[in-house]
Amino acid sequence: MSKEETIQQELIKNFGFLEGKFRIPRERRIFLDVPADRFMDVFDYTVKKMNFNYLCIISGLDEGENLSFIYHLALNYSIILNIKISVPKSNPSIKTITGYFPSADLYERELEDLLGAKVEGLAKGRRYPLPDDWPIGQYPLRKDWKPQDEPEVKQEKSN
Amino acid sequence: MIKPGKMFAEVMNNVFRKPATELYPFVKTEKPDKFRGKLEFYSEKCIGCKLCMKDCPSNAITINKIGEKKFEAIIDLDKCVYCAQCVDTCPKKALAATKEFELAQLVHSKLRVTLNANIEVKKTTEGQA
Amino acid sequence: MGKVMIPIGPQHPALKEPASFNITLDGEKILDMIVKVGYNHRGIEKACEQRTYIQDIYLLERVCGICSHTHSTCFLQAVEEIAALELPKRAHYLRTIVAELERVHSHLLWLGVAGHEVGFDTLLMYSWRDREIVMDILSMLTGNRVNYAMNTVGGVRRDISPDQIKTILPLVDILEERTKYYIQVASEEVTLIERLSKVGTLSHDDALKLGAAGPTARASGRDIDVRRDDPYAAYADLSFKVITDNHNDVLGRTLVRVGELMESYKMIRQLLKNIPEGPIAVKAPRKIQAGEALSRYEAPRGEDVHYVKANGTDRPERVKVRAPTLANVQAVAAMLKNGYLADIPIVVAAIDPCFSCTDRMMVSMKDANSRKENFIDWKTLRQYSIDWYKQNRGVDMSKIKISKRW
Amino acid sequence: MIYTLFSILVFPGLLFLSIFGVIAEFIDRRLYARFQNRMGPPWFQPVADFIKLLAKEELIPEEADARMFKILPVFAVAAAVTAFLYIPLWNTASLFSFEGDIIVVLYLLTLPTLTFFLAGWYSTSLYAMIGAVRTLTQLFAYEVPLFMGILSPAILADSWSLEAITRFYGEHPWYALFNILGFAVSVIAIQGKLERIPFDIPEAETEVVGGAFTEYSGKFLALFRMAIDIEMVVCAALLAAVFLPFGLELHPVISFVIFIVKLLVIIFIMSLMRSIFARLRIDQMVNFCWKYLAPAALLQILISFILKGILVR
């Protein structure tokens, strides 16, 4: 029973609905899909009880009609648990985790700017990474957003 | 233990040693042998498969057909990032990287270089790998 | 002088790259600061989705000028994990050799920059002179001093010949000699120690709470290192020590980085001595099967994380890059609490920030709410900025008349 | 009259000083480079910088007081040059001398630092203001040890005129050895006055960009640079006159050469100090000056008093 399976068993023991949602492609990596409404208590359990004390990053994905977010958590810096939640694009609201990890503030602002997620409980603050005068409603990392290619540097009339 | 002016000895015996810096434009440093500079094109080997155009990260190279089994390569020296991926991808080894790196131009249009067909094979190109 | 709010950056001689810190000062003491990043964002993640895997290698190599091998290796480990490619042992060894050489060149560069930030330019000149030895080794191995283009999907592009190994080993001894001298300088030169110790303190649990990574965290006593905890490439069969220090300040970070240099030399010798024979790359398919992977890499500045999602075509569906500086930049505000104005450059330099890694979106002047792009002349641009500052920052800049000619 | 005008404006005066200032800056930069194992700039670099700055356009911020903004660089150069006239160079006689001229020289050397402060204050920009305030705090730190260090030989020579001091030490040069501590304190304090590395806090380019000179450009900045060069030569000459008074009575040409060698030795020491230390913070600098420099200067004065009692009577 490798370490990854023990973690899997412990999570299934506490949260029955997680049965079968696990995927362990290689050692020290666990992928887990969690329904969005039960996410906070699974997250709270893993961080508080199972001592996943390091948040690598939150990756945002645009999957057609819903946005999904993957929280990469590390157990004493070696085993990575990737919790994935999906939220419909119509109301893409997720709860902030700056309570557990203050550094998640920048990661969540990035999700808000680039993917158009609505993070509840995130403190009002400067936009990251887009400039202040970036048009509202344009979310560059969405699949339907096409960058307007810059005009080719016009060849000056060579003398 | 604490010693003020720790680098005193090092600094003193460096005063009379030859300085480590060189005056670049007058003193040329020799390039390592695997250096990836301006590209060289052997048109007789080229079969026009355009694989290099697909793999170029900054689409700096375009291959044109200018006759029966004759091709020319047009390279934007300012777009090219000199990664020599095209040299590796080319199935027929028709491209090679030279050691030339001083390619600055005053006029922008001079940066589009056409390596046309009639370059005869000067030196044998030992493989890049 | 009472309370003063002074902006440092985005363009400032102390900062190598654009980041802005608005600091409220009481005389020389810092009361509060706001860190703003995002000026160097070039949209690399969006660009990755429109290029093939081979083109992405060279794009991701240019995320950062100093740690280019970091990003290309981290990205390729994820891609090779999805494609279930089994790399030859020699390819792993070659990647680790270039990785450790890059760490040596990055730490020596940082040592010089730290010296320059505290006005000790002699240390800058000497450490950058010795760094030339590493740059020569790298350009001998890979053909280039910085952007090595060493990796390709499924392995490495250039091999190392036995006589190259023979030339590298004595050079590594010279480097080790010079680094021992710098350890003495960092622990004995009075004015340097005076400027580095008890500056930018970050306690152990602050480092844990703020998620600091790399030398910044190790200098606050956190014993974390991806090379040992989550080994990749050839690190599994290397024996090395993870240097930690509990000074919790910039002096600790200096000693950790210099200590890591010594470890890197040991590792490079081990790698060069028992590098196995065999091919250096394996034939990789152009289209990678669907799947997702997360790969981690111990960059000179900290832990670099790449998340790649593939969808069976020859272009990745999503590439997420988390550079080490993004984790450390949160800690800067905590470090600078009740520090001095003179400490800002050295504390900011101490996390060895690489903002070009941290930001990846392209910025262009566009009309608000309309995608029409207009090129405006200098006068309206100036008027636009004056109104913008008046409206957003409440500062009337129109009084600054540059000179009569405009 | 013509001779004094000539000596003020040309020989030991403005022209000689500015040329020697440029040479001194070149020597300093080339030595500093060689200490760092670098090639260093060519001989005409300081002159080229000066001419380039003269050609550049000067921008005066609107809120700054334009008149003061323009006058301050001239004050700085004037103060530095007039100080030079009272210092005996290669013979024991200086141009003008009266009882108490060592005090006048020291105050004339403080004037440029005050003009740096006013320059920063009048240019009303944030960085310049911070740089100006730092110049003042630094002034209070190094001024007292510098004065005590330079005045201690005067106590032994029992007179306040530079000429009398050099004549006294010319007669019995061995007494100069007792002032070694005073010489060390003065060299360190001079680094503060000239704002060089361990104490170049006011214009630390990595923190406060240009310090007091942030808003200056064009010929005003050129004048300020010239003032700093001249001040370096004047301070080196003062230290040479007070602490190394040998080789003054010989043939004028030989003593002129010895005077130049003395200046070069002092410039060598200063650029050596510049290359082996890191820049201190302003609070560390003040602590260092009051904890170590001032007591050392007091000790030197004590030695002078005791020696005066034993030797002179």
Coordinates of N, CA and C in Angstrom, one line a residue, chain B residues 53-118:
Chain B
M53 N 9.8 24.9 -42.1 CA 8.8 26.0 -41.9 C 7.8 25.7 -40.8
K54 N 7.4 24.4 -40.7 CA 6.4 24.1 -39.7 C 7.0 24.1 -38.3
D55 N 8.3 23.8 -38.2 CA 8.9 23.7 -36.9 C 9.5 25.0 -36.4
C56 N 9.6 26.0 -37.2 CA 10.3 27.2 -36.8 C 9.5 27.9 -35.8
P57 N 10.0 28.1 -34.5 CA 9.2 28.8 -33.5 C 8.8 30.2 -33.8
S58 N 9.5 30.9 -34.7 CA 9.1 32.3 -35.0 C 8.9 32.4 -36.5
N59 N 8.5 31.4 -37.1 CA 8.3 31.3 -38.6 C 9.2 32.4 -39.3
A60 N 10.5 32.1 -39.2 CA 11.4 33.1 -39.8 C 11.9 32.6 -41.1
I61 N 11.6 31.3 -41.5 CA 12.2 30.8 -42.7 C 11.0 30.5 -43.7
T62 N 11.2 30.8 -45.0 CA 10.2 30.4 -46.0 C 11.0 29.8 -47.1
I63 N 10.4 28.7 -47.6 CA 11.1 27.9 -48.7 C 10.3 28.2 -50.0
N64 N 10.9 28.7 -51.1 CA 10.1 28.9 -52.3 C 10.7 28.0 -53.4
K65 N 9.8 27.6 -54.3 CA 10.2 26.8 -55.4 C 10.5 27.7 -56.6
I66 N 11.7 27.7 -57.0 CA 12.1 28.6 -58.1 C 12.4 27.9 -59.4
G67 N 12.1 26.6 -59.5 CA 12.4 25.9 -60.8 C 12.2 24.4 -60.5
E68 N 12.5 23.7 -61.5 CA 12.3 22.2 -61.4 C 13.3 21.7 -60.4
K69 N 12.9 21.2 -59.2 CA 13.8 20.6 -58.2 C 14.8 21.7 -57.7
K70 N 14.4 23.0 -57.8 CA 15.3 24.0 -57.3 C 14.5 24.9 -56.3
F71 N 15.1 25.1 -55.1 CA 14.4 25.9 -54.0 C 15.3 26.9 -53.5
E72 N 14.7 28.0 -53.0 CA 15.5 29.0 -52.3 C 14.9 29.2 -50.9
A73 N 15.7 29.6 -49.9 CA 15.3 29.8 -48.5 C 15.4 31.3 -48.2
I74 N 14.3 31.9 -47.8 CA 14.3 33.3 -47.4 C 14.2 33.3 -45.8
I75 N 15.2 33.9 -45.2 CA 15.3 33.9 -43.7 C 15.2 35.3 -43.2
D76 N 14.3 35.6 -42.3 CA 14.3 36.9 -41.6 C 15.3 36.9 -40.4
L77 N 16.4 37.5 -40.6 CA 17.4 37.5 -39.6 C 16.9 38.1 -38.3
D78 N 15.9 39.0 -38.4 CA 15.5 39.6 -37.1 C 14.4 38.7 -36.4
K79 N 13.7 37.9 -37.2 CA 12.7 37.1 -36.5 C 13.4 35.8 -36.0
C80 N 14.4 35.4 -36.7 CA 15.0 34.1 -36.3 C 15.6 34.1 -34.9
V81 N 15.4 33.1 -34.1 CA 15.9 33.1 -32.7 C 17.2 32.2 -32.6
Y82 N 17.7 31.7 -33.7 CA 18.9 31.0 -33.8 C 18.9 29.7 -32.9
C83 N 17.8 29.0 -32.9 CA 17.7 27.8 -32.1 C 18.2 26.6 -32.9
A84 N 18.3 26.7 -34.2 CA 18.8 25.7 -35.1 C 17.9 24.4 -35.1
Q85 N 16.6 24.6 -34.7 CA 15.6 23.5 -34.8 C 15.5 23.1 -36.2
C86 N 15.5 24.0 -37.2 CA 15.3 23.6 -38.6 C 16.4 22.8 -39.0
V87 N 17.6 23.0 -38.5 CA 18.8 22.2 -38.9 C 18.5 20.8 -38.5
D88 N 18.0 20.6 -37.3 CA 17.7 19.2 -36.8 C 16.6 18.6 -37.5
T89 N 15.5 19.4 -37.8 CA 14.3 18.8 -38.4 C 14.5 18.4 -39.8
C90 N 15.4 19.1 -40.5 CA 15.5 18.8 -42.0 C 15.9 17.4 -42.3
P91 N 15.1 16.6 -42.9 CA 15.4 15.2 -43.2 C 16.7 15.0 -44.1
K92 N 16.9 16.1 -44.9 CA 18.0 15.9 -45.9 C 19.2 16.7 -45.5
K93 N 19.3 17.2 -44.3 CA 20.4 18.0 -43.9 C 20.8 19.1 -44.8
A94 N 19.7 19.9 -45.3 CA 20.0 20.9 -46.3 C 20.4 22.2 -45.6
L95 N 20.2 22.3 -44.3 CA 20.5 23.6 -43.6 C 21.6 23.3 -42.6
A96 N 22.5 24.3 -42.4 CA 23.5 24.2 -41.4 C 23.7 25.6 -40.7
A97 N 24.2 25.6 -39.4 CA 24.3 26.9 -38.7 C 25.8 27.2 -38.8
T98 N 26.1 28.5 -39.2 CA 27.5 28.9 -39.3 C 27.9 29.6 -38.0
K99 N 29.0 30.2 -37.9 CA 29.5 30.9 -36.7 C 29.3 32.4 -36.8
E100 N 28.6 32.8 -37.8 CA 28.5 34.3 -38.0 C 27.4 34.8 -37.1
F101 N 27.8 35.9 -36.3 CA 26.7 36.4 -35.4 C 26.6 37.9 -35.5
E102 N 27.6 38.5 -36.2 CA 27.4 40.0 -36.3 C 26.6 40.4 -37.5
L103 N 25.2 40.4 -37.2 CA 24.3 40.5 -38.4 C 23.5 41.8 -38.4
A104 N 24.0 42.8 -37.5 CA 23.1 44.0 -37.4 C 23.1 44.7 -38.7
Q105 N 22.0 45.4 -39.0 CA 21.9 46.1 -40.3 C 21.3 47.5 -39.9
L106 N 21.6 48.5 -40.7 CA 20.9 49.8 -40.5 C 19.6 49.8 -41.2
V107 N 19.5 49.2 -42.4 CA 18.2 49.2 -43.1 C 17.5 48.0 -42.8
H108 N 16.2 48.1 -42.4 CA 15.4 47.0 -41.9 C 15.3 45.9 -43.0
S109 N 15.1 46.4 -44.3 CA 14.8 45.4 -45.3 C 16.0 44.5 -45.6
K110 N 17.2 44.9 -45.2 CA 18.4 44.0 -45.5 C 18.4 42.8 -44.6
L111 N 17.5 42.8 -43.6 CA 17.5 41.6 -42.7 C 16.8 40.4 -43.3
R112 N 16.1 40.6 -44.4 CA 15.5 39.5 -45.0 C 16.5 38.9 -46.1
V113 N 17.1 37.8 -45.7 CA 18.2 37.3 -46.5 C 17.7 36.2 -47.4
T114 N 18.0 36.2 -48.7 CA 17.6 35.1 -49.6 C 18.8 34.2 -49.8
L115 N 18.8 33.0 -49.3 CA 19.9 32.1 -49.6 C 19.5 31.4 -50.9
N116 N 20.0 31.9 -52.0 CA 19.4 31.3 -53.2 C 20.1 30.1 -53.7
A117 N 19.7 29.6 -54.8 CA 19.9 28.2 -55.2 C 21.4 27.9 -55.4
N118 N 22.2 28.9 -56.0 CA 23.4 28.4 -56.6 C 24.6 28.4 -55.6

